[in-house]
JSON list of C-alpha atoms in Angstrom, two decimals:
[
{"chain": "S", "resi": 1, "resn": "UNK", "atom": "CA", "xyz": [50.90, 45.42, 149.23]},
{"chain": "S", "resi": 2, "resn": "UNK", "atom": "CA", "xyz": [54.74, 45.09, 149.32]},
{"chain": "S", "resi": 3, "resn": "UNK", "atom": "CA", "xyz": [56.21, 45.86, 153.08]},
{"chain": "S", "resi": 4, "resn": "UNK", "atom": "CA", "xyz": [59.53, 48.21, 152.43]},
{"chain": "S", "resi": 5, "resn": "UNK", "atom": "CA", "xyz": [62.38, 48.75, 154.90]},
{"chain": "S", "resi": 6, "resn": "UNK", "atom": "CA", "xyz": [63.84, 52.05, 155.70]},
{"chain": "S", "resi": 7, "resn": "UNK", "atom": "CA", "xyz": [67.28, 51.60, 157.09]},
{"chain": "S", "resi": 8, "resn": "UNK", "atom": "CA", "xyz": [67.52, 55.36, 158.48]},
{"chain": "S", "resi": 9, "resn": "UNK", "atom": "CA", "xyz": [70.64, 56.91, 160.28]},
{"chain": "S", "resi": 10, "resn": "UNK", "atom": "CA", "xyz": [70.55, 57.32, 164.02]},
{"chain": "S", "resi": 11, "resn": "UNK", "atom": "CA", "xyz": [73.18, 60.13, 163.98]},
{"chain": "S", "resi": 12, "resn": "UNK", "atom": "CA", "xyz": [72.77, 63.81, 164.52]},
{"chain": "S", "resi": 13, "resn": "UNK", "atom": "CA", "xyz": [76.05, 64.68, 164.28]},
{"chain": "S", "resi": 14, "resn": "UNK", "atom": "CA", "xyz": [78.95, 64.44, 161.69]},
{"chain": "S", "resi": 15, "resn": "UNK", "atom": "CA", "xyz": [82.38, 64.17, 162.95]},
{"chain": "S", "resi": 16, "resn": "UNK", "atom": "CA", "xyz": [85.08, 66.36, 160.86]},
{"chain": "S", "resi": 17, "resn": "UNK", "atom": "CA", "xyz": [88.66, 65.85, 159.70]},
{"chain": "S", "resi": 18, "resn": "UNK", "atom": "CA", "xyz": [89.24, 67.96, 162.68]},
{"chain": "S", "resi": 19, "resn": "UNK", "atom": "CA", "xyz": [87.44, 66.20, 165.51]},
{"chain": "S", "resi": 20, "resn": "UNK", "atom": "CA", "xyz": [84.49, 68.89, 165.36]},
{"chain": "S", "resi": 21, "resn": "UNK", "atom": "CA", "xyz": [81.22, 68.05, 164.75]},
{"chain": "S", "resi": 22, "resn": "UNK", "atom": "CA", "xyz": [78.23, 69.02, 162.34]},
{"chain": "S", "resi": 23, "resn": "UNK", "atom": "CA", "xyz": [74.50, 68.89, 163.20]},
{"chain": "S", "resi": 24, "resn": "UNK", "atom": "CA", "xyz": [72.96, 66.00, 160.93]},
{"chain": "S", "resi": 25, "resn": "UNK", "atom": "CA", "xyz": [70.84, 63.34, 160.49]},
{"chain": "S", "resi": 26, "resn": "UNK", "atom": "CA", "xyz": [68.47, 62.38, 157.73]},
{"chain": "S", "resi": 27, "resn": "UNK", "atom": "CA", "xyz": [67.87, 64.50, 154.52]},
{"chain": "S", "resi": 28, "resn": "UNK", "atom": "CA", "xyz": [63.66, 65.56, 154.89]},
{"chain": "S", "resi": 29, "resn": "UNK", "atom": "CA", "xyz": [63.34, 65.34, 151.08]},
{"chain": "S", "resi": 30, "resn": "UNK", "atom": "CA", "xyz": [65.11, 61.60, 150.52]},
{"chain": "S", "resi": 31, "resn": "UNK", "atom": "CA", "xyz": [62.85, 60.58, 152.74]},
{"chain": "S", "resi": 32, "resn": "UNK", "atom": "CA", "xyz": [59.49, 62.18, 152.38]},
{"chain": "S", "resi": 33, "resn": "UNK", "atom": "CA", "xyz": [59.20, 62.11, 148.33]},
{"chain": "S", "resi": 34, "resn": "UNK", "atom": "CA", "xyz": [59.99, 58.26, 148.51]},
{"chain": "S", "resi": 35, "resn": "UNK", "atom": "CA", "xyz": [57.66, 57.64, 151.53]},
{"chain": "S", "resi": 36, "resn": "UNK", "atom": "CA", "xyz": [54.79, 59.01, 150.15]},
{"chain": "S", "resi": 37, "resn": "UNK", "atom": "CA", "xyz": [55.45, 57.31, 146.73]},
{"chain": "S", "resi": 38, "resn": "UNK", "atom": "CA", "xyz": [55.08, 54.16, 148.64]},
{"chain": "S", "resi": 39, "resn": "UNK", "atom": "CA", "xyz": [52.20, 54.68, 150.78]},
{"chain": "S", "resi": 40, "resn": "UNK", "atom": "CA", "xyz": [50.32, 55.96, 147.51]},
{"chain": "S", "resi": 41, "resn": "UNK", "atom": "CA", "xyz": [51.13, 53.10, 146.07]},
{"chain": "S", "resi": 42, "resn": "UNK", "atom": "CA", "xyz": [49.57, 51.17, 148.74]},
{"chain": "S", "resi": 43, "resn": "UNK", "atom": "CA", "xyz": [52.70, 49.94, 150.40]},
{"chain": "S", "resi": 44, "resn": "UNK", "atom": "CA", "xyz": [53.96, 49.74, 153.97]},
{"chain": "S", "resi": 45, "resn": "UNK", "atom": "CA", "xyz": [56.75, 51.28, 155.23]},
{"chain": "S", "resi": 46, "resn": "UNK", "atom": "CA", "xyz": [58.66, 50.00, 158.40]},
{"chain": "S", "resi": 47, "resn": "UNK", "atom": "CA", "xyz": [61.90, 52.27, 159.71]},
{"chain": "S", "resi": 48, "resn": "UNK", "atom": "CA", "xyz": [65.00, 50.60, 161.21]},
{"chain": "S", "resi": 49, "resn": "UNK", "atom": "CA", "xyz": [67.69, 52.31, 163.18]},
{"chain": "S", "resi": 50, "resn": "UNK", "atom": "CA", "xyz": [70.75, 51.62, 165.11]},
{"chain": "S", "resi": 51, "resn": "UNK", "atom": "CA", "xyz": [70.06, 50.74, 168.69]},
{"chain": "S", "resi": 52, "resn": "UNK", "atom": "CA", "xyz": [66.35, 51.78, 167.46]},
{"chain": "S", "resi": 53, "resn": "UNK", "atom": "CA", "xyz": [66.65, 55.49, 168.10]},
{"chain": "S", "resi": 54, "resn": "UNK", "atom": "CA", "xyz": [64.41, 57.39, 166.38]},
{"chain": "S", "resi": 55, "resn": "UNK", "atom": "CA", "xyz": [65.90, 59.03, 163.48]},
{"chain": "S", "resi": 56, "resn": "UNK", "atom": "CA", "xyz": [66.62, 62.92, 163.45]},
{"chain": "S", "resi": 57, "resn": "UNK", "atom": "CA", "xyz": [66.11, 65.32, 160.65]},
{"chain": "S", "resi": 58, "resn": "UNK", "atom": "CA", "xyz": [68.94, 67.20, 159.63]},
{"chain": "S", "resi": 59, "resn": "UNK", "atom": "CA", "xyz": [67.60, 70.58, 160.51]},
{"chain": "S", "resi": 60, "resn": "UNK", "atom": "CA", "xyz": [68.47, 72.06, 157.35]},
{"chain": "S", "resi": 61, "resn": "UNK", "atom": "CA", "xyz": [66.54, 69.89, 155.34]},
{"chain": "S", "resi": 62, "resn": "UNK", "atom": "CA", "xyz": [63.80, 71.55, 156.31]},
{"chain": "S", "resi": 63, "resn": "UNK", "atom": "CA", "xyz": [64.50, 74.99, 155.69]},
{"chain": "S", "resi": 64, "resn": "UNK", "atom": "CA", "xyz": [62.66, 77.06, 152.66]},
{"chain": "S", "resi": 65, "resn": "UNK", "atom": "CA", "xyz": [65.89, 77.14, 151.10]},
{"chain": "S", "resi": 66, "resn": "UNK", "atom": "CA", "xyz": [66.20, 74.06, 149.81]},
{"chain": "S", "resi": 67, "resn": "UNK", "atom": "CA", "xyz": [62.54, 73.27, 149.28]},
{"chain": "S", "resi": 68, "resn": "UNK", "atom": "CA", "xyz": [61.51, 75.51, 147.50]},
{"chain": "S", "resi": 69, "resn": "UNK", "atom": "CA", "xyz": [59.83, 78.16, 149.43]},
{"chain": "S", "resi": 70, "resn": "UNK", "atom": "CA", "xyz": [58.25, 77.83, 153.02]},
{"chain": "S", "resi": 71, "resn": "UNK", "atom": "CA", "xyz": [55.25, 76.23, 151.99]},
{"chain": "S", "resi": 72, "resn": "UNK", "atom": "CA", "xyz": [56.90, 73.44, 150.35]},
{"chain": "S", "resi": 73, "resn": "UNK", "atom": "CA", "xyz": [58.92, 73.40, 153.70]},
{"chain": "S", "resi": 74, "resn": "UNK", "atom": "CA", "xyz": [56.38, 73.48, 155.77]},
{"chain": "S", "resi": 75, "resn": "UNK", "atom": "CA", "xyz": [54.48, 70.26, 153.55]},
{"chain": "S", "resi": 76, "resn": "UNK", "atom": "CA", "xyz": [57.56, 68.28, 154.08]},
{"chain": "S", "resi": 77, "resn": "UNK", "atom": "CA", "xyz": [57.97, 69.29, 157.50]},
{"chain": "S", "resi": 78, "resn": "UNK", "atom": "CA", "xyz": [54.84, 67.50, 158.16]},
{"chain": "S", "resi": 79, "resn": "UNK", "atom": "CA", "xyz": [55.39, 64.61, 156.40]},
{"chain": "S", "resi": 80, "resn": "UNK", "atom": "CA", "xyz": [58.45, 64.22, 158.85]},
{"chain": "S", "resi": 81, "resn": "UNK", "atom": "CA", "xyz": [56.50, 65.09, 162.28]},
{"chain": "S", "resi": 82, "resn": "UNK", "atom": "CA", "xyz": [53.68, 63.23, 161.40]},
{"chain": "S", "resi": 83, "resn": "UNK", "atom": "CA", "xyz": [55.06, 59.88, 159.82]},
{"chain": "S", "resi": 84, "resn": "UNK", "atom": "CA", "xyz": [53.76, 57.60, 162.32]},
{"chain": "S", "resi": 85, "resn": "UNK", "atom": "CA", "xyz": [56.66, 55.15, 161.09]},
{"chain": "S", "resi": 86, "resn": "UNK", "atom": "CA", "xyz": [59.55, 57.60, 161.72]},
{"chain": "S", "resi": 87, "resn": "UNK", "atom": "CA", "xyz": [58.45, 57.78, 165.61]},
{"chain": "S", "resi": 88, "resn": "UNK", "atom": "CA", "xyz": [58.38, 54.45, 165.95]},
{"chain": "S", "resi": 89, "resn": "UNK", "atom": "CA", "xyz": [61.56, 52.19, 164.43]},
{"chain": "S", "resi": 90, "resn": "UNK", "atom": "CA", "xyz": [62.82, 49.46, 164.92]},
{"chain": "S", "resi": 91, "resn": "UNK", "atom": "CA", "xyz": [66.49, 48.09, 165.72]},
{"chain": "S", "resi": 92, "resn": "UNK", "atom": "CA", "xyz": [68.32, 46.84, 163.11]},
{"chain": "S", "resi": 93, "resn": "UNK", "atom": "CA", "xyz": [69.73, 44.03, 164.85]},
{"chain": "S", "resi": 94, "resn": "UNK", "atom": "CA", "xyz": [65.91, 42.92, 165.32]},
{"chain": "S", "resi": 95, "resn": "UNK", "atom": "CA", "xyz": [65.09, 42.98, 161.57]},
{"chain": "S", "resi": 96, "resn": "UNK", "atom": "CA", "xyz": [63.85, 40.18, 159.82]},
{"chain": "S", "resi": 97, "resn": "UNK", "atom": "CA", "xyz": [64.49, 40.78, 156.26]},
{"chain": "S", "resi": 98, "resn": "UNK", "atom": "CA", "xyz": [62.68, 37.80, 154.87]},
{"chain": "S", "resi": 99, "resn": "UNK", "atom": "CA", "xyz": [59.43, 40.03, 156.11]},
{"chain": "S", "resi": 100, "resn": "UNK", "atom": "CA", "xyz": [60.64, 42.41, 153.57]},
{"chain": "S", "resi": 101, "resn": "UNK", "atom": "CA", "xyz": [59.94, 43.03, 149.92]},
{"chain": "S", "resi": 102, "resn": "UNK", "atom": "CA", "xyz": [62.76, 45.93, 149.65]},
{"chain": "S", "resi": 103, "resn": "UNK", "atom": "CA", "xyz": [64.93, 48.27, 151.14]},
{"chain": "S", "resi": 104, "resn": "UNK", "atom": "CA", "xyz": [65.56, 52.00, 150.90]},
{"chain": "S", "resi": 105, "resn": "UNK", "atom": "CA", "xyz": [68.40, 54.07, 152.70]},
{"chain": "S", "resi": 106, "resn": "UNK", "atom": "CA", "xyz": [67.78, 57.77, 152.43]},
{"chain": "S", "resi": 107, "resn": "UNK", "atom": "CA", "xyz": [70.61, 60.01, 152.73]},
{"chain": "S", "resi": 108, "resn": "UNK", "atom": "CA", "xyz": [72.04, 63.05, 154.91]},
{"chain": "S", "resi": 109, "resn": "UNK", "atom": "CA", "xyz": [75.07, 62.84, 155.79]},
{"chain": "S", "resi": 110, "resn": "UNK", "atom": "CA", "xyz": [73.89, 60.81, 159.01]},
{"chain": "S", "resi": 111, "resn": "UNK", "atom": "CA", "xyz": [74.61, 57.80, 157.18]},
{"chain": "S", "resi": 112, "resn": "UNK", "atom": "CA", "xyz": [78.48, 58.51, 156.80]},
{"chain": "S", "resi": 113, "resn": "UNK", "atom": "CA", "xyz": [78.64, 58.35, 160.77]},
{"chain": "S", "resi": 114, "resn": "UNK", "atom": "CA", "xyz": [76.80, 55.59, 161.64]},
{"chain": "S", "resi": 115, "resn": "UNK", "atom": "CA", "xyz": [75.76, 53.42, 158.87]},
{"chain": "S", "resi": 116, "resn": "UNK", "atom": "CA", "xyz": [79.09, 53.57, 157.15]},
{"chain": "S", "resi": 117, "resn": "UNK", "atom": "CA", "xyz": [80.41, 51.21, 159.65]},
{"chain": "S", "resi": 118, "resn": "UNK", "atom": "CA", "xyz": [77.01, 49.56, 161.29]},
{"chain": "S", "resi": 119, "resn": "UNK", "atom": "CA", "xyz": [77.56, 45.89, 161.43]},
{"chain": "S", "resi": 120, "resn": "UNK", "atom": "CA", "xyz": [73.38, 44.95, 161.53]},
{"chain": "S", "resi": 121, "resn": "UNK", "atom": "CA", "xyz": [72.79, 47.21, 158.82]},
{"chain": "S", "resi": 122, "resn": "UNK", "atom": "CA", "xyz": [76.24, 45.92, 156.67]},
{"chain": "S", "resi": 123, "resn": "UNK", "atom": "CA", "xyz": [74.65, 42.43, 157.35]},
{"chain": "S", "resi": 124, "resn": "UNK", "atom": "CA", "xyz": [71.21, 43.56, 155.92]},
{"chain": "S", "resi": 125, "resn": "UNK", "atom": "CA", "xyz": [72.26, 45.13, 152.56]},
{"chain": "S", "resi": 126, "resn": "UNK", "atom": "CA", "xyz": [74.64, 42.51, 151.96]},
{"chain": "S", "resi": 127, "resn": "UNK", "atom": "CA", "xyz": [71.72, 39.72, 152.00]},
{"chain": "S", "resi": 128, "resn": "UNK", "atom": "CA", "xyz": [69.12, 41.95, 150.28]},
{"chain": "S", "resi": 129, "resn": "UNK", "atom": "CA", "xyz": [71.48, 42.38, 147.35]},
{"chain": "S", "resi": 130, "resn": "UNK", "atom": "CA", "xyz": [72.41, 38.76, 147.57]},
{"chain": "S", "resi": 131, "resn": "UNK", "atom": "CA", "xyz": [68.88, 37.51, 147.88]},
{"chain": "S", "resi": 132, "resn": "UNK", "atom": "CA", "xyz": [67.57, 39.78, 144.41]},
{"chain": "S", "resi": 133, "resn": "UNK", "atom": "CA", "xyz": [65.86, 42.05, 147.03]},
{"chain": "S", "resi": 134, "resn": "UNK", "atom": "CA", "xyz": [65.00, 45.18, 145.35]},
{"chain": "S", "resi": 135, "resn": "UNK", "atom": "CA", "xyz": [67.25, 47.39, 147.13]},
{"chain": "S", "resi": 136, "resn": "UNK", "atom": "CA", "xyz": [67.25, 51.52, 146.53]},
{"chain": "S", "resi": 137, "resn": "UNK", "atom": "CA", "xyz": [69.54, 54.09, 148.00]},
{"chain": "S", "resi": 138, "resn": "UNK", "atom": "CA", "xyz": [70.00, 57.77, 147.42]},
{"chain": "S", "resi": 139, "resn": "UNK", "atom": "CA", "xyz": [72.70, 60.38, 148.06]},
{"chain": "S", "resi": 140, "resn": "UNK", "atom": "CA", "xyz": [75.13, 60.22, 151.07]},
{"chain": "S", "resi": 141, "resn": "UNK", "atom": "CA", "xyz": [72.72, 56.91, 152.09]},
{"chain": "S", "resi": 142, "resn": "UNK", "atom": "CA", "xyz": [75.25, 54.62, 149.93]},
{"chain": "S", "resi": 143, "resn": "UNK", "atom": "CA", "xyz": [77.43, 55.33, 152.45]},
{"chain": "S", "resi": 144, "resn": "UNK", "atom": "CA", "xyz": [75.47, 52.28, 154.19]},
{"chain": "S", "resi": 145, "resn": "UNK", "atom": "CA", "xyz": [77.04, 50.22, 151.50]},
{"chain": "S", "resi": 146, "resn": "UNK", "atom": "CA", "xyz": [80.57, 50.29, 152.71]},
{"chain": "S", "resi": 147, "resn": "UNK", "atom": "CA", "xyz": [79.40, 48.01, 155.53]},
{"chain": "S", "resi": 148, "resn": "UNK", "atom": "CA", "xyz": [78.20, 45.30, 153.39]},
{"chain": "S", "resi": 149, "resn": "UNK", "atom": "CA", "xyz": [81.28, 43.02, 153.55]},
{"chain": "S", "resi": 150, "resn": "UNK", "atom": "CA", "xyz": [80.72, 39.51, 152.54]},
{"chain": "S", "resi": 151, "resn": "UNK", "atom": "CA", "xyz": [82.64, 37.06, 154.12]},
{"chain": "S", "resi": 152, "resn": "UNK", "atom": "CA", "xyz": [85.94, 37.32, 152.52]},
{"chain": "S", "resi": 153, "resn": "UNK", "atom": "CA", "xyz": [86.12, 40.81, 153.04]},
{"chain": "S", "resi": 154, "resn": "UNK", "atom": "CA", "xyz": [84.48, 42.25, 149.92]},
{"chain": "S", "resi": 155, "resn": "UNK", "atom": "CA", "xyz": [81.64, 44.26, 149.55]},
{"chain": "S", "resi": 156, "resn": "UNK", "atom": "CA", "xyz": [78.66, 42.73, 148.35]},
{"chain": "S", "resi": 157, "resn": "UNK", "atom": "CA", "xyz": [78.00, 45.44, 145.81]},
{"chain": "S", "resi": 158, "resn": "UNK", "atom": "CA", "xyz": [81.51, 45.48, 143.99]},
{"chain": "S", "resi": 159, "resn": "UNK", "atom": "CA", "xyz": [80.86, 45.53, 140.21]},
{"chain": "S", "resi": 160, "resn": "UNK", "atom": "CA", "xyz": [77.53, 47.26, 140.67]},
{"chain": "S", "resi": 161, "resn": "UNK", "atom": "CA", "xyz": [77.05, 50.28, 138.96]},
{"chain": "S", "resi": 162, "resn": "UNK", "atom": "CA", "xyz": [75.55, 53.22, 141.13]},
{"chain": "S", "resi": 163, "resn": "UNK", "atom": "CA", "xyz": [75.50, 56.92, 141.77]},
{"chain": "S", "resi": 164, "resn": "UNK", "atom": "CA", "xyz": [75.76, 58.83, 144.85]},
{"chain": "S", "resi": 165, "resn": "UNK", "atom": "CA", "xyz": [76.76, 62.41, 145.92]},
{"chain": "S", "resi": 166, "resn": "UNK", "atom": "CA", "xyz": [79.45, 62.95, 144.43]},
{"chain": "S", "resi": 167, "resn": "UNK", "atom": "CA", "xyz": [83.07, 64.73, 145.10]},
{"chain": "S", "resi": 168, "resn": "UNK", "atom": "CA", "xyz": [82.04, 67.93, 143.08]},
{"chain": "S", "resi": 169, "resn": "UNK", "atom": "CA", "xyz": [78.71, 68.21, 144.88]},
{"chain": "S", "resi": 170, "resn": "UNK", "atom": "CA", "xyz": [80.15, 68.39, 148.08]},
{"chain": "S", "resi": 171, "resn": "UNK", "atom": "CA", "xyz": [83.28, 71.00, 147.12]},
{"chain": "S", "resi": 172, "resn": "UNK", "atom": "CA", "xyz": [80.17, 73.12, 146.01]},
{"chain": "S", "resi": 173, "resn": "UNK", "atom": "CA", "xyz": [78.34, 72.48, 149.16]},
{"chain": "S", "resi": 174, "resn": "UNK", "atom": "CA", "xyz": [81.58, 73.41, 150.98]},
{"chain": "S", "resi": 175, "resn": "UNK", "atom": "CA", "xyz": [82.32, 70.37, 152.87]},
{"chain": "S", "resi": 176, "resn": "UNK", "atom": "CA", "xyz": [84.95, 68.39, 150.88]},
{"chain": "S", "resi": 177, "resn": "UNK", "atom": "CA", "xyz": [87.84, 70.42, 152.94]},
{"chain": "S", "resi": 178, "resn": "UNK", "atom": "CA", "xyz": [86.34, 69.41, 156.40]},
{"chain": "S", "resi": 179, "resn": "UNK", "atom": "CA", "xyz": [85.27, 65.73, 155.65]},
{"chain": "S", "resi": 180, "resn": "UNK", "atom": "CA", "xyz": [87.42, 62.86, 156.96]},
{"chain": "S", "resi": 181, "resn": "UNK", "atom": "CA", "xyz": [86.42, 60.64, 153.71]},
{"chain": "S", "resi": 182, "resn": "UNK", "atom": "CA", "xyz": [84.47, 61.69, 150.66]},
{"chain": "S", "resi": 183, "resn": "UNK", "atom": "CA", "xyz": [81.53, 59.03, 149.20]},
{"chain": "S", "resi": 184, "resn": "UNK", "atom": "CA", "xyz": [82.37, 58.70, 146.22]},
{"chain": "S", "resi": 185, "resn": "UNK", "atom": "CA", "xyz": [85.91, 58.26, 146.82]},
{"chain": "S", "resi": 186, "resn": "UNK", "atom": "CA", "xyz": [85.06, 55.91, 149.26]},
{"chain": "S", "resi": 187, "resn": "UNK", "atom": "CA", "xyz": [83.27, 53.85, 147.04]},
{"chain": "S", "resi": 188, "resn": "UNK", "atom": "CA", "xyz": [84.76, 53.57, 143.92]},
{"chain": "S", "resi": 189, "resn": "UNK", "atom": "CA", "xyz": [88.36, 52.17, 146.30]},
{"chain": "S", "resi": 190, "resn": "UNK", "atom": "CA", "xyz": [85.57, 49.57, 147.61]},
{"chain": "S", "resi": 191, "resn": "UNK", "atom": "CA", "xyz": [84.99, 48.38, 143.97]},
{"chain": "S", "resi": 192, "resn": "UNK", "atom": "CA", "xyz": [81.94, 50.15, 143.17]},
{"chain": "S", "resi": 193, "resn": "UNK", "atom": "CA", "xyz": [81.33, 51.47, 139.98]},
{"chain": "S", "resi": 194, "resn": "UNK", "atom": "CA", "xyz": [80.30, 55.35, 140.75]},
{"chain": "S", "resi": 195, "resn": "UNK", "atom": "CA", "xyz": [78.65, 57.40, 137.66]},
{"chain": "S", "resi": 196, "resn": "UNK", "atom": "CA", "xyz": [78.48, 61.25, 138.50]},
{"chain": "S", "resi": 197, "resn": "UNK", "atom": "CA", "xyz": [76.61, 63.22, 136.11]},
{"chain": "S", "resi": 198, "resn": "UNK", "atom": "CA", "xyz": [75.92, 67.01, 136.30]},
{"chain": "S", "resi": 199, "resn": "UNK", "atom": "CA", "xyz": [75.78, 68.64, 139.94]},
{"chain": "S", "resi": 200, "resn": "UNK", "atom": "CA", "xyz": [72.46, 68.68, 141.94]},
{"chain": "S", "resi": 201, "resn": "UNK", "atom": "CA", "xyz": [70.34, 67.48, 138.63]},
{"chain": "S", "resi": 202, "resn": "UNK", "atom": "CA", "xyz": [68.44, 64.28, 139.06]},
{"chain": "S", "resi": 203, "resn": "UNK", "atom": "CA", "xyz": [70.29, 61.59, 138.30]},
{"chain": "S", "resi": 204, "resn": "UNK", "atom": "CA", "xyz": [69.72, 57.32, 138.73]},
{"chain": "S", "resi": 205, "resn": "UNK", "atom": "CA", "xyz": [71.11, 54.23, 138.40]},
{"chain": "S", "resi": 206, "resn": "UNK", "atom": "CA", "xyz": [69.94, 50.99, 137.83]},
{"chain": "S", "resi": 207, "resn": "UNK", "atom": "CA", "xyz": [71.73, 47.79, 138.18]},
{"chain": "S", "resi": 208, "resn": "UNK", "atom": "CA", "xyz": [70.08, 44.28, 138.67]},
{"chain": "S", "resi": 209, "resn": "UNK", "atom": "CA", "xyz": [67.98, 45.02, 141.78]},
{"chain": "S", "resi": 210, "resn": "UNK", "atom": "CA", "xyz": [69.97, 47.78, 142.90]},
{"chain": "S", "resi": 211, "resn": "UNK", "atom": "CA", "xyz": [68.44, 51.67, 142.47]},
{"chain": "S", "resi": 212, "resn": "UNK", "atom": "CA", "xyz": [70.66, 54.66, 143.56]},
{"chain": "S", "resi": 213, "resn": "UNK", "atom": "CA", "xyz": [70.25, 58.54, 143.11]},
{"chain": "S", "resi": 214, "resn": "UNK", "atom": "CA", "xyz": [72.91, 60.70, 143.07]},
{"chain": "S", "resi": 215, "resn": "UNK", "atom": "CA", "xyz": [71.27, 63.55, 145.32]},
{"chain": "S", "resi": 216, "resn": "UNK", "atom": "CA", "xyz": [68.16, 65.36, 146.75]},
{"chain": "S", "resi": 217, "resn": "UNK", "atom": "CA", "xyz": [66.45, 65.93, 143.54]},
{"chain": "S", "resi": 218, "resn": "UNK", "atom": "CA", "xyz": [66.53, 61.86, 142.95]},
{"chain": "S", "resi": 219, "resn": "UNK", "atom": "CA", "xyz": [64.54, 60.74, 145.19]},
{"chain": "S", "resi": 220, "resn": "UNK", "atom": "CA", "xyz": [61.23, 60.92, 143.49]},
{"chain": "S", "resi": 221, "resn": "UNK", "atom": "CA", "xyz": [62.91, 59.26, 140.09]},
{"chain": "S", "resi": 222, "resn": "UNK", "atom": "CA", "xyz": [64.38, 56.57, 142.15]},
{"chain": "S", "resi": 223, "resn": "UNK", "atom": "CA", "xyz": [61.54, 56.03, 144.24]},
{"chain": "S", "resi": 224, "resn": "UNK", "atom": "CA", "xyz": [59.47, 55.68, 141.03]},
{"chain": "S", "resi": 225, "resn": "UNK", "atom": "CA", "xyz": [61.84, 53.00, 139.59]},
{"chain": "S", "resi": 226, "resn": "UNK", "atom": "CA", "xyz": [62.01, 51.19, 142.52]},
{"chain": "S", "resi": 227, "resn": "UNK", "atom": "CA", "xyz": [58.01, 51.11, 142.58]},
{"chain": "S", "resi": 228, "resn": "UNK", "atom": "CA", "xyz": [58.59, 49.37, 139.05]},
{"chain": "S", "resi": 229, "resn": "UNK", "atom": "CA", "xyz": [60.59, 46.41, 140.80]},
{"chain": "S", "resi": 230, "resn": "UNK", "atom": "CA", "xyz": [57.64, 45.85, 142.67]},
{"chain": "S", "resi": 231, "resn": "UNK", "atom": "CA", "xyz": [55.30, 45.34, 140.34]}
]
């Protein structure tokens, strides 16, 4: 049994370009597809927040629209409400990594307010890609890998190559115009090495120990290959 980390966003709001703000929080589906994967697999999943806040869903996550039809909605919905692990986190400045066997960030664009710039959680990702931790992330949630500085300044993933949601994904979402900072952007001017492929289609990367999907309809490839680093 392998014990994974969830480094979740705390934020239910996104703040605009123009000060305003946007309801938020964690995308359902880049969370529930991966955390069932694991506890099939026989894993254990422990979630870690900011402060240790319980995360929120991003209400539209969980809307028929995009999954699928209301039953679908209504499955994932549960997964969400009755995730023992999502009620009950953990701080991130209270995480032990070496009691870890991997991480996984799941996306919404919660990440992009808080974890962007989260010092516990910077300090985190930069060891478990240092260490050869398996370490996956999926959508917005590589925003969490902007705060993984290394001591001089750089980011401890420069030179990896990755995916995340990318420019032309969120022009057709309609939120490129209102967005202080795009993702990608973001991370390709922090020396990562982004690969977009085709909008909304499932799309990962693998580098060394490092997994990343591009968008929703990742998760379950990405949770499957990160499975794979765990034997």
């Amino acid at each position: 049994m392998a014990k994974i980390l969830f480094v979740m966003t705390g934020a239910d709001q996104w703040t605009l370009a123009d000060g305003s703000t946007h309801p938020t929080g964690f995308w359902a589906e880049e969370a529930t597809v991966p955390y069932e994967a694991f506890k099939a697999a026989g894993h254990e999943a422990t979630v870690a927040t900011p402060g240790g806040v319980v995360p929120p869903v991003d209400p539209a996550s969980l809307s028929p629209e995009v999954n699928g039809g209301a039953e679908n909605a209504a499955a994932v919905r549960g997964v969400v409400e009755g995730a023992a692990e999502f009620r009950s986190p953990v701080a991130l400045a209270d995480v032990r990594l070496d009691r870890f066997d991997a991480v996984y960030v799941p996306g919404g664009h919660g990440p992009m307010e808080d974890l962007a710039v989260d010092a516990d959680s910077g300090r985190l990702l930069a060891r478990a890609v240092e260490s050869g931790l398996p370490v996956g992330v999926v959508c917005h949630g590589p925003a969490a890998l902007l705060a993984a500085t290394k001591e001089d300044g750089t980011n401890a993933y420069a030179g990896y190559r990755i995916t995340a949601f990318t420019n032309s994904e969120e022009r057709q979402a309609g939120n490129a115009e209102k967005a202080k900072w795009l993702l990608q952007d973001r991370l390709t001017a922090a020396g990562l090495k982004v690969e977009a492929r085709e909008p909304w289609a499932p799309h990962i990367e693998a580098d060394r120990n490092v997994v990343t999907g591009q968008n929703p309809a990742s998760s379950g490839p990405l949770a499957a290959e990160l499975l794979k680093k765990l034997g």
